[in-house]
Coordinates of C-alpha atoms in Angstrom, one line a residue:
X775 CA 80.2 167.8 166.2
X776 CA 77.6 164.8 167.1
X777 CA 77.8 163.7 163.9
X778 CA 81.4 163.9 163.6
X779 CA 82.0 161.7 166.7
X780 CA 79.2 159.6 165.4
X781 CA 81.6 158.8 162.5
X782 CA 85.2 158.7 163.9
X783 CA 83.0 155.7 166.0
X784 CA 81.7 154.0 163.7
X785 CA 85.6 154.1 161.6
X786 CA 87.0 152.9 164.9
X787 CA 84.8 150.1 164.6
X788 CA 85.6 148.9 161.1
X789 CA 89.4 149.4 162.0
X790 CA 89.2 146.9 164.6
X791 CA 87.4 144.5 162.9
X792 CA 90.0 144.5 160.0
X793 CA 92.5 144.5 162.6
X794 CA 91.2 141.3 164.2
X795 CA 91.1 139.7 160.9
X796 CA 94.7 140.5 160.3
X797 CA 95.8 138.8 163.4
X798 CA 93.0 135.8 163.0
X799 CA 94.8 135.3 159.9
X800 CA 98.8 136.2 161.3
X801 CA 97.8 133.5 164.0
X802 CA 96.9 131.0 161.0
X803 CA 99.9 131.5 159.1
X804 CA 102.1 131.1 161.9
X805 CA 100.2 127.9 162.8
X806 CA 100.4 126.3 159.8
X807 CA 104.5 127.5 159.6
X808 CA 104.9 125.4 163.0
X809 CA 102.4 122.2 161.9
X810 CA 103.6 122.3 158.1
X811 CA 104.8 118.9 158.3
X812 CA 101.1 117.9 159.5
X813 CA 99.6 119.1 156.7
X814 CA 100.1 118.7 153.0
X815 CA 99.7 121.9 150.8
X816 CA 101.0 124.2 154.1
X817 CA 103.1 126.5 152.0
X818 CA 100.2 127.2 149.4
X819 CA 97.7 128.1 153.0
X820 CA 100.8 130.2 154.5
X821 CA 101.1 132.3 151.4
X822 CA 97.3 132.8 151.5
X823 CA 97.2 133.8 155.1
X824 CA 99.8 136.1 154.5
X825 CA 98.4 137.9 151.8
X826 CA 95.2 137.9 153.7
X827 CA 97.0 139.8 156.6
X828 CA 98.6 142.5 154.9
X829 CA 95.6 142.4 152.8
X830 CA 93.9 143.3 156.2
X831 CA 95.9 145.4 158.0
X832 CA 97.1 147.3 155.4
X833 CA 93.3 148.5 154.6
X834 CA 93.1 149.4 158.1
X835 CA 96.3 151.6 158.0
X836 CA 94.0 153.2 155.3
X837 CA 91.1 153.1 156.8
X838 CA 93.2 155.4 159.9
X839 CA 94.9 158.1 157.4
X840 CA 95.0 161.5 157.3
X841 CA 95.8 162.6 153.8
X842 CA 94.9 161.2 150.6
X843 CA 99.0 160.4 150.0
X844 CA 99.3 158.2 152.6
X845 CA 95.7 156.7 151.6
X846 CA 97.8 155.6 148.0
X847 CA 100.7 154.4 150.2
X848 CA 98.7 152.1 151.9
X849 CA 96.2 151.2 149.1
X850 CA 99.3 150.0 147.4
X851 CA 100.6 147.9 150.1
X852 CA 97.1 146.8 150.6
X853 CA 97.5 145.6 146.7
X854 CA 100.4 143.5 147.6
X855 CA 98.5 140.3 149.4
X856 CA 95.0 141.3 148.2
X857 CA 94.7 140.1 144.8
X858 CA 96.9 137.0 145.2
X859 CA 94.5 136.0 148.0
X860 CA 92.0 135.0 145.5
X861 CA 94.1 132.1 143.2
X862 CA 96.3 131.5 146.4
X863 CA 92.2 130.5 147.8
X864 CA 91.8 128.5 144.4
X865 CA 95.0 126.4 144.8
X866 CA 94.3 125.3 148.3
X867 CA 91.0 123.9 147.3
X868 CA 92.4 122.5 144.2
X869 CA 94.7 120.2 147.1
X870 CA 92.1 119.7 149.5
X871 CA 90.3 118.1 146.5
X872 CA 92.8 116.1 145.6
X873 CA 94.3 117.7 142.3
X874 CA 97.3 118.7 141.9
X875 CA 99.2 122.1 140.9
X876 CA 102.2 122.7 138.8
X877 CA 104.6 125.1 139.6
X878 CA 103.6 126.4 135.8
X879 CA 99.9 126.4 136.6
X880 CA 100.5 128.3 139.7
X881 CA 102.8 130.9 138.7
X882 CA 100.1 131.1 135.2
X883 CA 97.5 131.7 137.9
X884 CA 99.2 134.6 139.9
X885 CA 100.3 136.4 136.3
X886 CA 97.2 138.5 136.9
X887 CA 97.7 139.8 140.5
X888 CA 101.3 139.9 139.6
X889 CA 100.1 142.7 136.8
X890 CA 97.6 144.4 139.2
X891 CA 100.1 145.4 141.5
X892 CA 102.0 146.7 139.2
X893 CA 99.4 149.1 138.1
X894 CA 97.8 150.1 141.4
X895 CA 101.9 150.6 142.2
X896 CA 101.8 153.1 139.2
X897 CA 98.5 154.0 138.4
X898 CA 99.3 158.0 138.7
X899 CA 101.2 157.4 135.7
X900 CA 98.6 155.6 133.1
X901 CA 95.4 155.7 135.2
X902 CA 94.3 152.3 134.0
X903 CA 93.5 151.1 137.3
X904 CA 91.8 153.9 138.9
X905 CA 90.7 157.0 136.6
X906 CA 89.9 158.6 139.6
X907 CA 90.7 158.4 143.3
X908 CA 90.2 161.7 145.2
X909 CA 88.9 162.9 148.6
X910 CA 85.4 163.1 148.2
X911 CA 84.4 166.5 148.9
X912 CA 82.9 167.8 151.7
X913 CA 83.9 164.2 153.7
X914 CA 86.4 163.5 155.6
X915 CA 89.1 160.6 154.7
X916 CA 88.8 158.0 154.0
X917 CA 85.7 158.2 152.0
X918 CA 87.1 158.4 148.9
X919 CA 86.1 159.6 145.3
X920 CA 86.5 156.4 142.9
X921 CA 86.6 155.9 139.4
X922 CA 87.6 152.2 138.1
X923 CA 89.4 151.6 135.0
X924 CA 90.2 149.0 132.6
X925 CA 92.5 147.1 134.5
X926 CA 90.5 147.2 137.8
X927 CA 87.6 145.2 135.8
X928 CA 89.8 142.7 134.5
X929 CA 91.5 142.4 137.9
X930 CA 87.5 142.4 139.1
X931 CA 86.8 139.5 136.6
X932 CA 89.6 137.1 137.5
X933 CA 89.3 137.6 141.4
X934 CA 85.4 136.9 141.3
X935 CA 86.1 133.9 138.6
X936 CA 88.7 131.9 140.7
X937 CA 86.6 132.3 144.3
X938 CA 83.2 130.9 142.5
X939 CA 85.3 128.4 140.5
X940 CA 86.4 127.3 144.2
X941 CA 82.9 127.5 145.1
X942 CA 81.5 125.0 142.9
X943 CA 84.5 122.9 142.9
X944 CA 83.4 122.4 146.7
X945 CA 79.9 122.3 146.1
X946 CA 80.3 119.7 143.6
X947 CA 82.2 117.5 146.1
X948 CA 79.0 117.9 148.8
X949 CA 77.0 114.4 148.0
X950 CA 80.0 112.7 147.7
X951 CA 81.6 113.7 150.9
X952 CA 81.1 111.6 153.9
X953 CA 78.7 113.6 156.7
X954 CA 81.8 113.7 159.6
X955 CA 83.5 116.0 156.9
X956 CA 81.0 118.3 155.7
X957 CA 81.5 121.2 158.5
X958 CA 85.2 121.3 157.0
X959 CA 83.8 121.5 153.5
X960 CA 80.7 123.9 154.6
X961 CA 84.0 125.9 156.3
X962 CA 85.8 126.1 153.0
X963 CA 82.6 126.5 151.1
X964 CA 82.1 130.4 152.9
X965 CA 85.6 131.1 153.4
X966 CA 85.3 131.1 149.4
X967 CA 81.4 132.3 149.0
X968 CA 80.8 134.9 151.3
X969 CA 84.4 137.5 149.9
X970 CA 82.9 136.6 147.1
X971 CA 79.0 137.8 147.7
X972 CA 80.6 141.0 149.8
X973 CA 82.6 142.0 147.0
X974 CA 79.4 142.0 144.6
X975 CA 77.7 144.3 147.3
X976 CA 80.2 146.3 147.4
X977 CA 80.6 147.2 143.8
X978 CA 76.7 147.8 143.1
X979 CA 76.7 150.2 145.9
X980 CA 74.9 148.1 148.7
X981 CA 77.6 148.3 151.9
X982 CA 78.5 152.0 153.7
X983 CA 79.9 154.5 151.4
X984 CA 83.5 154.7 151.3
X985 CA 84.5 151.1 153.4
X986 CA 85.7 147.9 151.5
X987 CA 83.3 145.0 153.9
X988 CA 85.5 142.0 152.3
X989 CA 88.2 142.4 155.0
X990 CA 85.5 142.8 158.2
X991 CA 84.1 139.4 156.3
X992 CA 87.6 137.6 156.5
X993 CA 87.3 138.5 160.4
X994 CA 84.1 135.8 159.9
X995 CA 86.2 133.0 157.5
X996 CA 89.4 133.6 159.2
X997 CA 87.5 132.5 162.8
X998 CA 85.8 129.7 160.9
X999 CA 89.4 128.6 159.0
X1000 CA 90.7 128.3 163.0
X1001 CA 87.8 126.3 164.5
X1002 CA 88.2 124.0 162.2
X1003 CA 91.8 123.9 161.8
X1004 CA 91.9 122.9 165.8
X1005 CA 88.7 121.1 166.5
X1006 CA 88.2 119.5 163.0
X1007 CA 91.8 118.7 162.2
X1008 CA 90.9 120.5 158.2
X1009 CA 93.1 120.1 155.3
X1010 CA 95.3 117.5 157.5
X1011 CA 92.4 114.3 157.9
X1012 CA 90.5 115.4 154.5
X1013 CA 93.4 114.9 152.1
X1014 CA 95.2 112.4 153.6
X1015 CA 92.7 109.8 154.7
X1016 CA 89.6 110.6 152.3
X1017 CA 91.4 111.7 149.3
X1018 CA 94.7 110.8 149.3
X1019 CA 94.3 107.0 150.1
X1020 CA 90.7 106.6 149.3
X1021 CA 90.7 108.0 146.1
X1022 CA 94.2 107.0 145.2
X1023 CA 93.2 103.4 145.9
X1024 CA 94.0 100.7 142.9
X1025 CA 91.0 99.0 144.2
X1026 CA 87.6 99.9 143.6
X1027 CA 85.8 100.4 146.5
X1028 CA 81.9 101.1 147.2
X1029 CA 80.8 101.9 150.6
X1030 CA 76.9 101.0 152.0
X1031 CA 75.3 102.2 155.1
X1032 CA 73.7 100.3 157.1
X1033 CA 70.0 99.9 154.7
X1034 CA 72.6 98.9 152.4
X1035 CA 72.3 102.4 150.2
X1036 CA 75.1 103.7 148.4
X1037 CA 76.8 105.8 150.5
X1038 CA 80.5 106.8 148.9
X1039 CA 82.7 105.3 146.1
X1040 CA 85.9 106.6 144.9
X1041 CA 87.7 107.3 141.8
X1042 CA 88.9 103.3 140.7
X1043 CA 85.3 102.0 141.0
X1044 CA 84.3 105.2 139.1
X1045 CA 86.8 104.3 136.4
X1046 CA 86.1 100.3 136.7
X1047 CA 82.3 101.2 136.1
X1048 CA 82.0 104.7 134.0
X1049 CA 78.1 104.9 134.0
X1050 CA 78.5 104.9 138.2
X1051 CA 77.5 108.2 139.0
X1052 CA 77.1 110.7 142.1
X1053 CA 73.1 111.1 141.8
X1054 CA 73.1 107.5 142.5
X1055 CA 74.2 108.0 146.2
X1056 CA 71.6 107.5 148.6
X1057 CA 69.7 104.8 146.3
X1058 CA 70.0 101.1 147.3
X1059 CA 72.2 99.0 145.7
X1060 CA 69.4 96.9 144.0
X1061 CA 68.1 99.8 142.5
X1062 CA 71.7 101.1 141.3
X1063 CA 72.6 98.0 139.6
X1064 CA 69.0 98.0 138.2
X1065 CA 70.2 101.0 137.0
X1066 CA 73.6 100.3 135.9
X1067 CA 72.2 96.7 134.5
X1068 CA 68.9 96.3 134.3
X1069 CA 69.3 93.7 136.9
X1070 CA 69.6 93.3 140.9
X1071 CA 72.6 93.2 142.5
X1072 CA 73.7 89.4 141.7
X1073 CA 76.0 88.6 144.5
X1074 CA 74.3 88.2 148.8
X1075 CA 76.6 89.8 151.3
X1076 CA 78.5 86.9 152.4
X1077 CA 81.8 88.0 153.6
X1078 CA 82.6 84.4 154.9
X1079 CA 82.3 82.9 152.0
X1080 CA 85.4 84.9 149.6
X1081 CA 85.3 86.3 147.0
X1082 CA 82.7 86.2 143.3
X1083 CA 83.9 87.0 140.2
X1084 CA 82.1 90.0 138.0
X1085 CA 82.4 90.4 134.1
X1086 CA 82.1 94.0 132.9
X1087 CA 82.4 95.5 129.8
X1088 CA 83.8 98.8 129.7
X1089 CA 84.7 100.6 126.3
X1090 CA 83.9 97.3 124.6
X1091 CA 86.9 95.8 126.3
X1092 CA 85.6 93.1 129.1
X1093 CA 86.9 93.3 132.5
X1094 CA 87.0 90.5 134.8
X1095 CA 86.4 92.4 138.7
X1096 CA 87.0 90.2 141.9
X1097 CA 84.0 91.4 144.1
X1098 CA 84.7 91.1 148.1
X1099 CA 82.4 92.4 150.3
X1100 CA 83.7 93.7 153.6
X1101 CA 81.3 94.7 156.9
X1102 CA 81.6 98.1 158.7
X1103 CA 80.6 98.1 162.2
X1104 CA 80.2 100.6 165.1
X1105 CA 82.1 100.6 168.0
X1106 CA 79.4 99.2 169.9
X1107 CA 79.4 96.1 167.3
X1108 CA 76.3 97.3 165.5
X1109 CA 76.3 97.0 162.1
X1110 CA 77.2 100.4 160.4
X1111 CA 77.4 99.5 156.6
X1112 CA 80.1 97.4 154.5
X1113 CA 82.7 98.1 151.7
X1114 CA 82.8 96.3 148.2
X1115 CA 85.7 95.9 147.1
X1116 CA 86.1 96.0 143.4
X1117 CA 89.8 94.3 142.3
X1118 CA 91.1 93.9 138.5
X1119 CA 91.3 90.4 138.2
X1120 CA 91.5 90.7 134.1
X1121 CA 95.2 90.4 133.4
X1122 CA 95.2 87.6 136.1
X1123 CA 92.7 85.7 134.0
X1124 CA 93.8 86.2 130.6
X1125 CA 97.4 84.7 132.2
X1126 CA 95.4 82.0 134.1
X1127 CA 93.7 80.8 131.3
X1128 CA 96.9 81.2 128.7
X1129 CA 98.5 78.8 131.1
X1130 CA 95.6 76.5 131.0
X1131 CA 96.1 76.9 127.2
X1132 CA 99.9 75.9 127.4
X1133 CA 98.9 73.2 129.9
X1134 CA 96.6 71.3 127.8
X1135 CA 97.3 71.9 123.9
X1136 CA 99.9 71.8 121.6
X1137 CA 101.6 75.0 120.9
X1138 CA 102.5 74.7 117.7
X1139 CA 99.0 73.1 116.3
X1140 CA 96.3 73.8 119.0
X1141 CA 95.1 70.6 119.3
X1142 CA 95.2 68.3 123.0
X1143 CA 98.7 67.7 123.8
X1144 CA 99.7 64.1 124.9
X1145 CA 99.7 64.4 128.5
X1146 CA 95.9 66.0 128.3
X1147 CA 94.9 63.3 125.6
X1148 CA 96.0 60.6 128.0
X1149 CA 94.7 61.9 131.2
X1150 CA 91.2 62.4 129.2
X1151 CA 91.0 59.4 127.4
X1152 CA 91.5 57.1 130.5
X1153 CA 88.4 58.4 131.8
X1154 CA 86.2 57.7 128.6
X1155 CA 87.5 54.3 128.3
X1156 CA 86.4 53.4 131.7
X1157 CA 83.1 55.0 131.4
X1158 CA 82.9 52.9 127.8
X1159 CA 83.7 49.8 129.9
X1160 CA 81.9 50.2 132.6
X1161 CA 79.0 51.0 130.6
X1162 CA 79.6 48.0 128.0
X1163 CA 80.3 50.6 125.2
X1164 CA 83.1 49.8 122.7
X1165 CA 86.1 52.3 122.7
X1166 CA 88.7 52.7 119.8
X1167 CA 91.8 54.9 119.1
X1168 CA 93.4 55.8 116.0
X1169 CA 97.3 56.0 116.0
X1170 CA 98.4 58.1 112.5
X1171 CA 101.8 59.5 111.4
X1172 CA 102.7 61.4 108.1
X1173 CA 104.8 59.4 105.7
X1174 CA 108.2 60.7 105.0
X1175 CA 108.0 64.3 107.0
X1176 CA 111.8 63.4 108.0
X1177 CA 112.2 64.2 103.6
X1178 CA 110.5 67.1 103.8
X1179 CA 112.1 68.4 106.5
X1180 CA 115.7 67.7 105.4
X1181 CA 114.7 69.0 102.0
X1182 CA 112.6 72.3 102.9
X1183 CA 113.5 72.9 106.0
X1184 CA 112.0 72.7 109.8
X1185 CA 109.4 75.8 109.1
X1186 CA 107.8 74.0 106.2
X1187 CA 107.6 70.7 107.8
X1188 CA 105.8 73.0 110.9
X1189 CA 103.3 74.1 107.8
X1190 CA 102.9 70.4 107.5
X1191 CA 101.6 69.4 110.4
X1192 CA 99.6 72.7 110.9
X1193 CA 98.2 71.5 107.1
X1194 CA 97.2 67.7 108.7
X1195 CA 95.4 69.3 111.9
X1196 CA 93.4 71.5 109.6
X1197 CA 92.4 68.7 107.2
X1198 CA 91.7 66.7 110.0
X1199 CA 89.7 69.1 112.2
X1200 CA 87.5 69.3 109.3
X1201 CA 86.7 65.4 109.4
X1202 CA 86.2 64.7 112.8
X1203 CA 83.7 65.2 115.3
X1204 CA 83.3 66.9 118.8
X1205 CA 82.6 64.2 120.6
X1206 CA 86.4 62.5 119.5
X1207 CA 89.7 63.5 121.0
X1208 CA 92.1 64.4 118.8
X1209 CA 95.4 65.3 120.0
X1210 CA 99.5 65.4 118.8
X1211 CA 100.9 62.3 120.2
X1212 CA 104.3 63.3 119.9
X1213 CA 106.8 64.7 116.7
X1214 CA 104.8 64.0 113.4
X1215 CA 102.4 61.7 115.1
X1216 CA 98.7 62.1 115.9
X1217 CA 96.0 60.0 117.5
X1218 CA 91.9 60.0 117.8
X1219 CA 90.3 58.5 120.6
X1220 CA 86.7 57.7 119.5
X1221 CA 84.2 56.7 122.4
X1222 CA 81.1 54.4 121.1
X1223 CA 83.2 53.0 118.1
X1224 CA 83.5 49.9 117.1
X1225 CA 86.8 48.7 115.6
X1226 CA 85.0 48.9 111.9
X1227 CA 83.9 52.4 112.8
X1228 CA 87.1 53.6 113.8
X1229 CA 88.9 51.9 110.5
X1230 CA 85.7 53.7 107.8
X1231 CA 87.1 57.6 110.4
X1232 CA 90.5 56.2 109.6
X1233 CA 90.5 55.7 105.7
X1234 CA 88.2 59.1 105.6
X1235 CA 91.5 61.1 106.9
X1236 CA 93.9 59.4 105.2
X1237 CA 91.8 60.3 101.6
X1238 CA 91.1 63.7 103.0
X1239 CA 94.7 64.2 103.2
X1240 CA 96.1 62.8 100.5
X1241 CA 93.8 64.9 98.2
X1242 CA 94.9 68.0 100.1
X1243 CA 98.7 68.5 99.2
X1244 CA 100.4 71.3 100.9
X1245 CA 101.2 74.5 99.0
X1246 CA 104.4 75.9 99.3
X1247 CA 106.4 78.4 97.4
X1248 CA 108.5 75.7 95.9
X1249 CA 105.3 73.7 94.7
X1250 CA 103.3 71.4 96.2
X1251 CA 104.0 68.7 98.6
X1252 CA 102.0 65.8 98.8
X1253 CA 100.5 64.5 102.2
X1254 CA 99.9 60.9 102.8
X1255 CA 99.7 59.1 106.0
X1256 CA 99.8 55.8 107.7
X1257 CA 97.0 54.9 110.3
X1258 CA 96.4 51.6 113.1
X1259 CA 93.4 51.1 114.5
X1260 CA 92.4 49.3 117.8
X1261 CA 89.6 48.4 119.7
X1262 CA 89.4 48.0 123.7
X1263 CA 88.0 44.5 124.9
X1264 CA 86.7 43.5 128.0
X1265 CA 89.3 42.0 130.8
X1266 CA 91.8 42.9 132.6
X1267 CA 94.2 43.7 129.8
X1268 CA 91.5 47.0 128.6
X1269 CA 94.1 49.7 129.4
X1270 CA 94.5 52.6 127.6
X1271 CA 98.8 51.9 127.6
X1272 CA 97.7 48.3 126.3
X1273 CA 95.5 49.8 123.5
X1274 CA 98.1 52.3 122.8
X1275 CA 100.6 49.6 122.1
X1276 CA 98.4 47.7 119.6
X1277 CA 97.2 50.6 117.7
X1278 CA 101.4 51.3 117.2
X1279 CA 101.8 47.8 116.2
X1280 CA 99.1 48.2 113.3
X1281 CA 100.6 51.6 112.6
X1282 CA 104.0 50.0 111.8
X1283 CA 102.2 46.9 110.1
X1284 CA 100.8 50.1 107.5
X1285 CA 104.2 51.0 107.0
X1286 CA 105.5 47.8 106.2
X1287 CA 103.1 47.3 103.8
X1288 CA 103.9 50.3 101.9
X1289 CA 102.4 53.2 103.8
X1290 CA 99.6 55.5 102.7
X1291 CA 97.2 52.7 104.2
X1292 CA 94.9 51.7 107.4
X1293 CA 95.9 48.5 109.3
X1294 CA 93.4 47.6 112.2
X1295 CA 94.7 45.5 115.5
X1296 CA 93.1 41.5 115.3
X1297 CA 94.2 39.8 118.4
X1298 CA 97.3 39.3 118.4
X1299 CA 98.5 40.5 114.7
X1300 CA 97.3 43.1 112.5
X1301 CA 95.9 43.7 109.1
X1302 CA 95.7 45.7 106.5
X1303 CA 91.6 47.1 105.7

């Protein structure tokens, strides 16, 4: 009789404790129902509270029976939030952590419970769930005689696979998650582990004969789940401030404490630099560059001072990173750390220097335009005359191009003058400016030349080019060229406009004597070398 009263006791006592953790988790669900606009993900956590409390009180209906029929009834019920509990607890961790679930993906992860119930619902028909399930003789219900079948291990397999896939999905997370946060994730982390551990103990025989312990542990997650869904503010501050703008961020972004260690970074950084890694946190940043590098950190902390430019090369594609460095403080205005702030400057650049490109050279041959030619030139003339140095130009057209164009058209007479600028290039040195003056003409200015130096670079051209006739589908075109030469002198007169104008006057005194030919500038007339 002692013993008897000994054990209706001790079943009163695991009653209640299911019961409680059917109404901790009713009291979540209905929490999260009221607040769902506060918290992203609420359907996916009311669904799992829900199955949780039917999970809970249906066992404890159980638990309280008095015949093995009504023991099925509610083992069946009981079947109807239990195993959807499990990938419901998957999915919610999947969106605390930032991923997100397809309708297909969820309704592919609840195919499984979706089956289970189906058998428990008709297992005295196939017996593929339990083989056996009979009042254990000599006991009073609910200690039950059990037999698993098939279906029970696979529904064993996917239940225990998707809380330890949740498991190390959050313990994964740990280093990277910032310390204010880690009692949410520690929350999450036994909400998933410990279900999961009482289950194990449960089927190797290690908890009281006859009593499922997984709901009496919910009692323990499900009190956890609401201290720090009220005090904590979980799975509303985590996903929208940490992961949802953190980790969504465009810009890269590295956070320091305040010895200047690497504290957090999120996903564009992580993408920016790929060899970045989450065993680095804690290290300083000198050492992680070292690391990443072989070199210290090259930039100081100098938030004043804007912004430096980083190259990387990622995938063997370079990428051009605007580094700003931002400070953290305390409220108290201690220092607390800083950001680095990591900004994809490459399609900036690559349009920066294009224009650049456009600004200065010719688009059609790539040498210096006009505008650049003159704006550059001015300066070496002064620096020639200030320093006493003799300064020349060279003034050259091509003979005829208005015949070829008229007679093979505006893309061959393009071919043309591509054709001079290569022949050309080839003859002249870095140190002279060469540059498309406008239309078919082209000029040289040539720093430390005398006017006898700059007539010998002239007549080397025009023989380069008119042994190097043009080929063309329609045969060859020869290339000739008339070319004036002029020296800067010393006065007031020594402008580059002034020694533009003479060169053009020798030009046209090569034309007049026939073309193909170099005419230098002579005080006031020209003549032919």
């Amino acid at each position: 009789m002692e013993s008897n009263e000994g054990m209706d006791s001790q079943l009163t006592m695991y009653i209640t404790l299911v019961s409680v953790s059917g109404i901790f988790n009713v009291f979540l669900c209905l929490y999260v129902l009221f607040r769902k606009q506060e918290i992203p993900g609420s359907r996916t956590f009311i669904w799992y509270t829900a199955a949780l409390s039917v999970y809970s009180f249906a066992y404890a209906f159980s638990l309280a029976s008095d015949t093995l029929w009504k023991v099925k009834l509610w083992t069946v019920v009981e079947y109807i939030g239990m195993p959807f509990s499990a990938p419901l607890g998957l999915m919610i961790i999947l969106q605390y952590l930032g991923w997100k679930v397809t309708r297909r993906q969820a309704a592919a992860m609840l195919v499984v419970p979706s089956v289970t119930l189906l058998m428990v619902a008709t297992n005295d028909y196939h017996q593929l769930f339990y083989k056996v399930f009979r009042m254990k003789e000599g006991m009073p219900l609910p200690y039950l005689e059990i037999e698993i079948g098939e279906w029970y291990i696979v529904h064993g397999i996917f239940t225990s696979s998707c809380l330890l896939a949740a498991t190390v999905l959050l313990l994964s997370r740990w280093r990277q998650t910032r310390k204010s946060y880690r009692p949410q994730l520690a929350t999450l982390i036994c909400g998933q582990f410990l279900p999961m551990i009482t289950a194990f103990l449960y089927l190797v025989g290690l908890t009281p004969a006859g009593i499922d312990p997984v709901p009496m542990v919910m009692c323990v997650t499900s009190a956890l789940y609401i201290w720090a869904i009220l005090s904590a503010k979980m799975l509303t501050v985590v996903p929208i401030a940490k992961e949802t703008i953190f980790d969504s961020m465009r810009e890269g972004v590295i956070v320091l404490d305040a010895a200047d260690r690497l504290s957090d970074f999120n996903l564009a950084v992580a993408r920016m630099i790929p060899s970045l890694s989450t065993a680095m946190i804690g290290k300083t940043l000198n050492e992680v560059w070292i690391e990443l590098t072989g070199s210290p950190y090259p930039f100081a902390h100098r938030p004043d001072e804007g912004a430096e430019e980083l190259a990387w090369t990622t995938d063997g594609a370079e990428q051009t990173y605007q580094v700003r460095y931002s400070p953290l403080l305390h409220r108290n205005g201690d220092a607390a750390g800083g950001l680095l702030m990591f900004i994809n400057v490459t399609e900036l650049k690559r349009l920066q220097r294009e224009l650049e490109h456009q600004a200065y050279y010719d688009g059609l041959t790539q040498i210096l335009n006009r505008s650049q030619f003159i704006s550059r030139s001015r300066r070496l003339l002064e620096d020639c005359l200030t320093g006493g140095r003799p300064f020349t130009v060279v003034l050259f057209d091509i003979d005829y191009f208005k015949r070829v164009n008229d007679h093979y058209g505006h893309e061959t007479g393009d071919k043309l003058l591509v054709h001079v600028v290569a022949v050309c290039g080839g003859l002249v040195s870095p140190d002279m400016l060469f540059a498309r003056y406008g239309g078919e003409e082209f000029v040289l200015a040539l720093p430390d030349a005398t006017l006898e130096a700059g007539c010998e670079i002239a007549e080397r051209l025009r023989r380069g080019l008119e042994t190097e006739p043009l080929s063309t589908p329609r045969g060859e075109i020869a290339v000739t060229s008339s070319f004036g030469v002029a020296e800067a002198e010393d006065g007031a007169d020594a402008t580059l406009d002034a020694l533009l104008q003479q060169a053009d006057e020798a030009l046209y005194a090569s034309k007049r004597n026939g073309r193909n030919r170099v005419s230098a500038y002579r005080g006031a007339s020209a003549s032919r070398v």
